[in-house]
Coordinates of C-alpha atoms in Angstrom, one line a residue:
M1 CA 0.2 -0.2 0.2
R2 CA 1.5 3.6 -1.3
K3 CA 1.6 5.6 2.3
S4 CA 0.3 8.9 2.5
Q5 CA 2.1 12.0 1.1
K6 CA 2.2 13.2 4.9
T7 CA 4.2 10.2 5.9
E8 CA 6.7 9.8 3.6
Q9 CA 7.2 13.6 4.5
A10 CA 7.4 12.5 8.0
D11 CA 9.9 9.1 6.9
R12 CA 11.8 11.7 4.7
Q13 CA 12.3 14.1 8.1
Q14 CA 13.0 11.0 10.1
K15 CA 16.2 10.1 8.2
I16 CA 17.5 13.5 7.9
S17 CA 17.1 13.6 11.4
L18 CA 19.1 10.5 11.7
E19 CA 21.7 11.4 9.6
D20 CA 22.2 14.6 11.8
Q21 CA 22.4 12.7 14.7
K22 CA 24.9 10.1 13.1
Q23 CA 27.3 12.7 11.5
A24 CA 27.1 14.8 15.1
G25 CA 27.9 11.6 16.8
A26 CA 30.5 10.8 14.4
R27 CA 32.2 14.2 14.7
S28 CA 32.1 14.3 18.8
I29 CA 33.9 11.1 18.5
A30 CA 36.5 11.7 16.2
F31 CA 37.3 15.3 17.0
G32 CA 37.1 15.2 20.6
E33 CA 36.8 18.5 22.9
G34 CA 39.5 20.8 21.6
K35 CA 41.6 18.2 19.8
M36 CA 42.9 18.8 16.1
M37 CA 42.4 16.5 13.5
S38 CA 44.3 14.7 10.6
G39 CA 44.1 15.8 7.1
T40 CA 42.7 12.0 5.6
Q41 CA 39.7 12.9 8.6
F42 CA 38.6 16.3 7.3
Q43 CA 39.1 15.1 3.5
A44 CA 37.1 11.7 4.5
L45 CA 33.8 13.8 6.5
V46 CA 33.5 16.3 4.3
L47 CA 33.2 15.0 1.2
S48 CA 31.2 11.7 3.2
R49 CA 28.2 10.9 0.7
D50 CA 25.8 11.4 3.8
N51 CA 27.5 14.4 4.3
L52 CA 27.6 15.8 0.7
N53 CA 23.4 14.8 0.9
L54 CA 22.6 16.4 3.4
A55 CA 24.4 20.0 2.1
Y56 CA 22.4 19.6 -1.1
K57 CA 19.4 19.3 0.6
R58 CA 19.9 22.5 2.9
V59 CA 21.8 24.4 -0.3
V60 CA 18.3 23.5 -1.9
K61 CA 16.0 24.4 0.9
N62 CA 17.4 27.6 1.1
K63 CA 17.0 28.9 -2.4
G64 CA 18.8 31.7 -3.0
A65 CA 19.7 33.8 -6.3
A66 CA 21.8 32.5 -9.1
G67 CA 26.1 33.1 -8.6
I68 CA 28.3 34.6 -11.8
D69 CA 27.5 31.3 -13.8
G70 CA 23.4 31.4 -13.5
M71 CA 22.9 28.2 -12.2
T72 CA 20.1 27.9 -10.1
V73 CA 19.0 25.5 -7.2
E74 CA 16.8 24.0 -9.8
E75 CA 19.6 23.1 -11.8
L76 CA 22.2 21.3 -9.3
K77 CA 20.6 18.2 -8.9
P78 CA 21.3 17.3 -12.9
Y79 CA 24.5 18.8 -13.2
L80 CA 25.8 16.6 -10.3
K81 CA 24.4 13.8 -12.2
I82 CA 26.4 14.7 -14.8
H83 CA 30.0 15.8 -13.3
R84 CA 29.5 15.0 -9.1
E85 CA 32.5 12.4 -10.2
E86 CA 34.4 15.2 -11.7
L87 CA 34.0 17.5 -8.9
L88 CA 35.0 15.0 -6.3
A89 CA 38.2 14.4 -7.9
K90 CA 39.0 18.1 -8.1
L91 CA 38.0 18.5 -4.3
V92 CA 40.0 16.0 -3.6
N93 CA 43.8 16.1 -5.8
G94 CA 43.6 20.1 -4.6
T95 CA 42.6 21.4 -8.3
Y96 CA 38.9 22.9 -7.2
K97 CA 39.2 26.6 -7.5
P98 CA 36.3 28.6 -6.0
A99 CA 34.4 30.7 -8.7
P100 CA 34.5 34.5 -7.5
V101 CA 30.8 35.4 -6.0
K102 CA 28.0 37.9 -7.4
R103 CA 28.4 41.6 -5.7
V104 CA 25.1 42.4 -5.0
S105 CA 24.1 45.4 -2.5
I106 CA 20.8 45.5 -0.6
P107 CA 19.2 48.7 1.8
K108 CA 19.4 48.8 5.3
P109 CA 16.6 49.7 7.2
N110 CA 18.5 52.4 8.5
G111 CA 19.7 53.5 5.5
G112 CA 22.8 52.9 3.3
T113 CA 23.6 49.4 2.0
R114 CA 25.3 46.0 2.9
K115 CA 27.2 44.4 0.5
L116 CA 26.7 40.3 -0.5
G117 CA 28.7 38.3 -2.5
I118 CA 26.7 35.0 -4.0
P119 CA 28.6 32.6 -4.6
T120 CA 27.6 30.0 -7.2
V121 CA 25.8 26.9 -6.7
I122 CA 28.2 24.5 -6.8
D123 CA 30.4 26.7 -4.6
R124 CA 27.2 27.2 -1.8
L125 CA 27.2 23.3 -1.8
V126 CA 31.0 22.7 -1.0
Q127 CA 30.9 25.4 1.4
Q128 CA 28.1 23.7 2.9
A129 CA 29.6 20.4 3.5
V130 CA 32.3 22.4 5.3
A131 CA 30.3 24.2 7.5
Q132 CA 28.8 20.8 8.9
V133 CA 31.7 19.5 9.6
L134 CA 33.8 22.4 11.2
S135 CA 30.2 23.2 13.5
P136 CA 29.9 20.6 15.7
M137 CA 33.7 21.3 16.5
Y138 CA 33.3 25.2 16.9
E139 CA 30.1 24.7 19.0
Q140 CA 32.4 23.2 21.5
I141 CA 34.6 26.7 22.3
F142 CA 32.1 29.1 21.7
S143 CA 31.1 31.5 24.2
D144 CA 28.0 30.7 26.2
N145 CA 27.5 34.8 25.6
S146 CA 27.4 34.4 21.8
F147 CA 24.2 33.7 19.9
G148 CA 23.9 34.8 16.2
F149 CA 24.3 32.2 13.4
R150 CA 24.1 29.5 16.1
P151 CA 21.8 26.3 16.3
R152 CA 19.5 27.0 18.6
R153 CA 20.0 30.2 19.4
S154 CA 17.9 32.6 18.3
A155 CA 18.0 36.9 18.8
H156 CA 15.3 36.2 21.5
D157 CA 17.6 34.6 23.6
A158 CA 20.2 37.1 23.1
V159 CA 17.6 39.8 24.3
Q160 CA 16.4 37.6 27.0
R161 CA 20.0 37.6 28.2
V162 CA 20.1 41.3 28.2
I163 CA 16.6 41.6 30.6
E164 CA 18.7 39.0 33.0
L165 CA 21.5 40.8 33.6
D166 CA 19.6 44.3 33.6
N167 CA 17.8 42.6 36.5
A168 CA 20.8 41.5 37.9
G169 CA 22.3 45.5 38.3
Y170 CA 23.9 46.1 35.0
R171 CA 21.9 49.2 33.9
Y172 CA 24.6 50.6 31.4
V173 CA 25.9 49.6 28.6
V174 CA 29.3 49.6 26.5
D175 CA 27.3 49.4 22.7
L176 CA 29.8 48.5 20.1
D177 CA 30.0 48.8 16.6
L178 CA 32.2 47.2 14.1
K179 CA 32.3 49.2 11.0
A180 CA 32.1 47.2 7.8
Y181 CA 33.2 43.7 10.2
F182 CA 32.5 41.1 7.3
D183 CA 34.0 43.3 4.9
T184 CA 37.3 44.0 7.0
V185 CA 37.7 40.6 8.4
N186 CA 41.7 40.0 8.1
H187 CA 42.4 36.8 6.6
D188 CA 45.8 35.7 7.9
M189 CA 44.8 36.5 11.1
L190 CA 41.6 34.0 10.6
M191 CA 43.7 31.9 9.0
K192 CA 45.9 31.8 12.0
F193 CA 42.7 30.9 14.1
L194 CA 41.6 28.3 12.2
G195 CA 45.0 26.7 12.5
Q196 CA 44.8 26.9 16.2
R197 CA 41.8 23.9 15.9
I198 CA 42.6 22.8 12.5
S199 CA 45.9 20.9 11.4
D200 CA 44.6 19.7 8.0
P201 CA 46.6 21.7 4.8
W202 CA 43.8 20.5 2.4
L203 CA 40.9 22.2 4.5
L204 CA 43.0 25.1 5.3
R205 CA 43.7 25.2 1.5
L206 CA 40.4 24.7 0.7
I207 CA 39.0 28.3 3.0
R208 CA 41.5 30.7 2.1
R209 CA 40.5 30.0 -1.7
F210 CA 36.6 30.8 -0.6
L211 CA 38.2 34.0 1.2
T212 CA 40.3 34.9 -1.7
S213 CA 38.0 33.8 -4.6
G214 CA 37.0 37.8 -5.5
A215 CA 33.8 39.1 -6.4
M216 CA 32.6 40.3 -9.9
N217 CA 30.6 43.8 -9.3
G218 CA 29.1 43.6 -12.7
P219 CA 31.8 43.1 -15.4
L220 CA 34.0 43.8 -13.1
F221 CA 36.8 41.5 -10.9
E222 CA 37.0 42.8 -7.4
R223 CA 40.4 41.3 -5.2
S224 CA 39.0 40.3 -2.2
N225 CA 42.3 40.8 0.1
E226 CA 40.2 40.8 3.2
G227 CA 36.5 40.5 4.8
T228 CA 34.2 37.2 4.3
P229 CA 31.7 38.5 2.4
Q230 CA 27.6 37.9 3.3
G231 CA 25.8 35.3 1.3
G232 CA 27.6 32.1 1.9
P233 CA 27.0 29.2 3.8
I234 CA 30.2 29.3 5.5
S235 CA 30.3 33.2 6.4
P236 CA 28.8 33.5 9.6
L237 CA 30.8 30.3 11.0
L238 CA 34.1 31.7 10.1
A239 CA 33.1 35.2 11.1
N240 CA 31.9 33.9 14.8
I241 CA 35.5 32.1 14.7
Y242 CA 37.3 35.4 14.6
L243 CA 34.9 36.9 16.7
N244 CA 35.4 34.4 19.6
E245 CA 39.0 35.8 20.4
F246 CA 37.6 38.9 21.3
D247 CA 34.4 36.5 23.3
Q248 CA 37.0 34.6 25.3
E249 CA 39.2 38.0 26.1
L250 CA 36.0 39.5 27.7
T251 CA 35.3 36.7 29.1
R252 CA 39.3 36.5 30.9
R253 CA 38.4 40.5 32.0
G254 CA 35.2 39.0 33.8
H255 CA 33.3 41.2 31.9
K256 CA 29.3 40.6 31.1
F257 CA 28.5 40.9 28.0
V258 CA 25.8 39.7 24.8
R259 CA 27.0 39.4 21.0
Y260 CA 24.8 38.4 18.5
A261 CA 27.2 38.4 15.2
D262 CA 28.8 41.6 15.0
D263 CA 26.4 43.1 17.0
C264 CA 28.4 43.3 21.1
N265 CA 26.9 44.7 23.6
I266 CA 28.9 45.2 27.1
F267 CA 27.3 45.5 30.1
V268 CA 28.5 47.6 32.9
K269 CA 27.2 49.1 36.5
S270 CA 28.1 53.0 35.8
P271 CA 28.9 55.4 33.2
R272 CA 32.4 55.5 34.4
A273 CA 32.6 51.8 34.3
G274 CA 31.4 51.9 30.6
Q275 CA 34.0 54.4 29.5
R276 CA 37.1 52.6 31.2
V277 CA 35.7 49.3 29.5
L278 CA 35.0 50.9 26.3
A279 CA 38.9 52.5 25.9
S280 CA 40.7 48.6 26.6
V281 CA 38.2 46.9 24.1
T282 CA 39.1 49.1 21.5
A283 CA 42.5 48.9 21.6
F284 CA 42.0 45.4 21.7
L285 CA 40.0 44.8 18.7
E286 CA 42.2 47.5 16.6
R287 CA 45.5 46.3 17.7
K288 CA 45.3 42.4 18.0
L289 CA 42.1 41.7 15.8
K290 CA 42.6 44.6 13.4
L291 CA 39.2 46.1 13.3
T292 CA 37.7 49.1 13.3
I293 CA 35.1 50.8 15.6
N294 CA 32.9 53.2 14.5
Q295 CA 33.2 55.6 16.8
E296 CA 30.2 57.8 16.0
K297 CA 28.0 55.1 16.6
T298 CA 30.0 53.3 19.7
Q299 CA 28.7 55.1 23.1
V300 CA 28.1 54.4 27.3
V301 CA 24.1 54.8 27.3
S302 CA 21.6 53.3 29.7
T303 CA 20.1 50.1 28.7
S304 CA 16.9 52.1 28.6
R305 CA 18.2 53.8 25.5
M306 CA 20.2 50.9 23.9
K307 CA 18.7 49.5 20.7
F308 CA 20.1 45.8 20.3
L309 CA 18.3 43.7 17.6
G310 CA 15.6 46.1 17.0
F311 CA 14.9 45.8 20.8
T312 CA 15.2 48.4 23.7
L313 CA 14.2 47.8 27.3
G314 CA 11.6 49.9 29.4
H315 CA 11.4 48.7 33.4
T316 CA 8.5 48.3 36.4
R317 CA 8.4 47.4 39.4
K318 CA 8.7 43.9 38.5
G319 CA 12.0 44.4 36.2
A320 CA 12.5 44.8 32.8
Y321 CA 10.6 43.9 29.3
P322 CA 11.8 44.8 25.8
Y323 CA 9.9 46.4 23.4
P324 CA 10.6 47.6 20.3
V325 CA 12.7 50.5 19.6
R326 CA 10.8 54.1 17.5
Q327 CA 12.7 52.9 14.4
S328 CA 11.2 49.5 14.1
K329 CA 7.8 50.8 14.5
Q330 CA 8.5 53.9 12.3
R331 CA 9.3 51.0 9.6
I332 CA 6.8 48.8 9.9
K333 CA 4.6 51.8 9.3
Q334 CA 5.8 53.0 6.6
E335 CA 6.2 49.6 4.8
L336 CA 2.3 49.5 5.2
K337 CA 1.8 53.0 3.9
R338 CA 3.3 51.8 0.9
L339 CA 1.7 48.3 0.4
T340 CA -1.3 50.6 0.6
K341 CA -1.0 53.6 -1.2
R342 CA -4.6 54.3 -2.8
N343 CA -2.8 55.0 -6.2
R344 CA -1.4 51.2 -6.7
G345 CA -4.0 50.0 -8.5
V346 CA -4.1 46.4 -7.1
A347 CA -6.7 44.0 -6.1
V348 CA -7.7 44.5 -2.3
E349 CA -7.8 41.2 -1.9
Q350 CA -4.1 40.8 -2.8
V351 CA -2.9 44.1 -1.0
C352 CA -4.5 42.1 2.3
T353 CA -2.5 38.9 1.5
E354 CA 1.1 41.1 1.8
I355 CA -0.2 42.5 4.1
R356 CA -0.6 39.4 6.3
R357 CA 2.3 38.2 5.0
K358 CA 4.5 40.9 6.1
M359 CA 2.9 41.6 9.5
R360 CA 3.0 37.5 10.3
G361 CA 6.4 37.6 10.7
W362 CA 7.0 40.8 12.1
L363 CA 4.7 40.7 14.6
Q364 CA 6.4 36.9 15.2
Y365 CA 9.9 38.5 15.7
Y366 CA 8.2 41.6 18.3
G367 CA 5.7 40.1 20.1
F368 CA 8.5 39.2 22.5
G369 CA 8.5 42.1 24.2
K370 CA 5.6 45.2 25.1
L371 CA 3.3 45.4 21.6
K372 CA -0.5 45.9 22.7
S373 CA -0.6 49.5 22.5
F374 CA 1.3 50.1 19.7
V375 CA -0.8 47.4 17.8
A376 CA -4.2 48.4 18.4
E377 CA -3.0 52.0 17.2
L378 CA -1.7 50.2 14.1
D379 CA -5.1 48.1 14.0
K380 CA -7.1 50.9 13.5
W381 CA -4.7 53.4 11.7
L382 CA -4.4 49.8 9.2
R383 CA -8.3 49.7 9.0
S384 CA -8.4 53.5 8.3
R385 CA -5.7 53.3 5.2
M386 CA -7.9 50.0 3.7
R387 CA -11.3 52.1 3.5
Q388 CA -9.2 54.7 2.1
Y389 CA -8.0 52.0 -0.1
I390 CA -11.2 50.5 -1.2
W391 CA -13.0 53.8 -1.7
K392 CA -10.6 55.2 -4.2
Q393 CA -10.9 51.4 -5.9
W394 CA -14.9 52.1 -6.7
K395 CA -13.3 55.9 -8.3
K396 CA -17.5 56.9 -10.0
I397 CA -19.6 58.2 -8.4
K398 CA -22.8 55.6 -9.2
T399 CA -20.0 52.5 -8.3
R400 CA -19.7 53.8 -5.0
A401 CA -23.7 54.4 -4.8
N402 CA -24.4 50.7 -5.6
E403 CA -21.6 49.0 -3.3
L404 CA -22.7 51.3 -0.4
R405 CA -26.0 49.8 -1.2
G406 CA -24.8 46.1 -1.5
L407 CA -23.5 47.3 2.1
G408 CA -26.7 47.9 4.0
L409 CA -27.2 51.4 3.2
T410 CA -30.9 52.8 1.9
K411 CA -30.6 54.1 -1.7
S412 CA -31.0 57.5 -0.3
Q413 CA -28.6 57.0 2.1
A414 CA -26.0 55.7 -0.4
K415 CA -26.1 58.5 -3.3
A416 CA -25.7 61.1 -0.6
A417 CA -22.2 58.8 0.4
A418 CA -21.7 58.9 -2.9
N419 CA -21.6 62.6 -3.8
T420 CA -19.8 63.4 -0.8
R421 CA -16.9 66.1 -1.7
K422 CA -14.6 65.5 1.4
G423 CA -10.9 64.0 0.9
Y424 CA -9.9 60.2 1.4
W425 CA -8.5 60.1 3.6
H426 CA -11.4 62.0 5.8
T427 CA -13.9 59.7 4.0
A428 CA -12.2 56.9 5.4
H429 CA -12.9 58.2 8.8
S430 CA -16.7 59.3 8.2
Q431 CA -19.0 57.0 10.5
I432 CA -21.0 56.0 6.5
L433 CA -17.8 54.0 5.2
E434 CA -17.5 52.7 9.4
Y435 CA -20.5 51.2 9.2
T436 CA -20.5 50.0 6.0
L437 CA -17.0 48.3 6.3
T438 CA -16.7 47.6 9.1
N439 CA -14.1 45.4 11.0
E440 CA -15.1 42.3 10.6
K441 CA -15.9 42.9 6.1
L442 CA -12.5 43.6 6.0
E443 CA -11.5 40.7 7.7
L444 CA -13.2 38.8 5.2
R445 CA -11.8 40.4 2.6
G446 CA -8.4 39.1 4.0
L447 CA -7.0 42.1 6.1
I448 CA -5.4 41.0 9.2
N449 CA -6.0 41.6 12.6
L450 CA -3.6 42.4 14.3
S451 CA -4.3 42.2 17.8
K452 CA -5.9 39.0 17.4
T453 CA -2.9 37.6 15.2
L454 CA -0.6 38.7 18.6
Q455 CA -2.1 37.6 20.9
Q456 CA -2.4 34.6 19.2
I457 CA 1.2 34.5 19.1
Q458 CA 2.1 35.2 22.5
T459 CA -0.5 32.9 23.6
K460 CA 1.0 30.5 21.6
S461 CA 4.7 31.2 23.1
A462 CA 4.3 31.5 26.7

């Protein structure tokens, strides 16, 4: 008898899970805590069939844009069927050379742009295979105060640690900002740190080639003498390996800190202590790690003025609590304003779908904090935006009158309302539209109820 689709999917997930467990167990035995491995063992682990199959599944699952060769993730499987042995041979004999990454820039939420380097799909596969082997090893030595790009750790976990430190009396923070961190990682320093744990020249040479593969910025080739370009599967791990040296130094000095990728906050009990710490850690970062502190953005502030992963802290008698910073609220309102711009010419149902998709993710993230009153206000404002949008879509007086009659007005009421000379936004707040386009009817057309959704999310995560 043929299994159901859900059963087959569960079997596949269980198989993948078992492969993960099998690999993790094999690595923990092979590695041992803090031990080095011979080149043969590393090569065997990276190029094992199970490891490569798992890497393939994860690359396909993560999707992503094509690199400079134009190959998509959908084209990876057909390519490997033909060229798998050739690729393995090049990896084994050391002739494999990664292609330059595709340079793209994406806008940052607070302005400016972030540079990404998109490797080819083949290079992503190899990077993923290496990362799967290295990650369990380095998880044994990474700091408990580091949260970014690590398994079973999230931004919410980092914010929760901040709350705990605040409640313990650390009410001031050294808010460090590293200038273009991912673009300025020193390759020689990184390879030195890797060499402290890895004795395998095959693996070290492969990683070095990824670091120095260069980038194609349009038709122009750019050499990569420093940095770990964001966009590849191995870059977050390498970035954490580099900054782990900073974590260990902070721990050695007895500092309380929370780090998420390159966003690091050190917690102290007074502004004076914060200034002393800032001076000493700046010297360490710039002299020992060859990194640059952004003096304009680095500061010592109270935890009620800090900005960390989109949150800041408020305080009650019961202790500290997180809530979104003002800029996070402004950005989501601007995005909703863009989606509900009345001259978009898009169907109401499609607009509601876009809003729902956007807001569920936003509420899932920021619902970790105190948000109820802001969301209630946003709900009210968003409904007015949608009433305005619908009113604009009706356009003609005759259409408006017919639609209003269909929503329960008498012929004379509908005619009078349809002939209004008031502006769109004013009309959206009128009693006529609030009576006809009720909250319930807007929800029936697909508009998300933000307050209800927030309550569901917070109840589920409680």
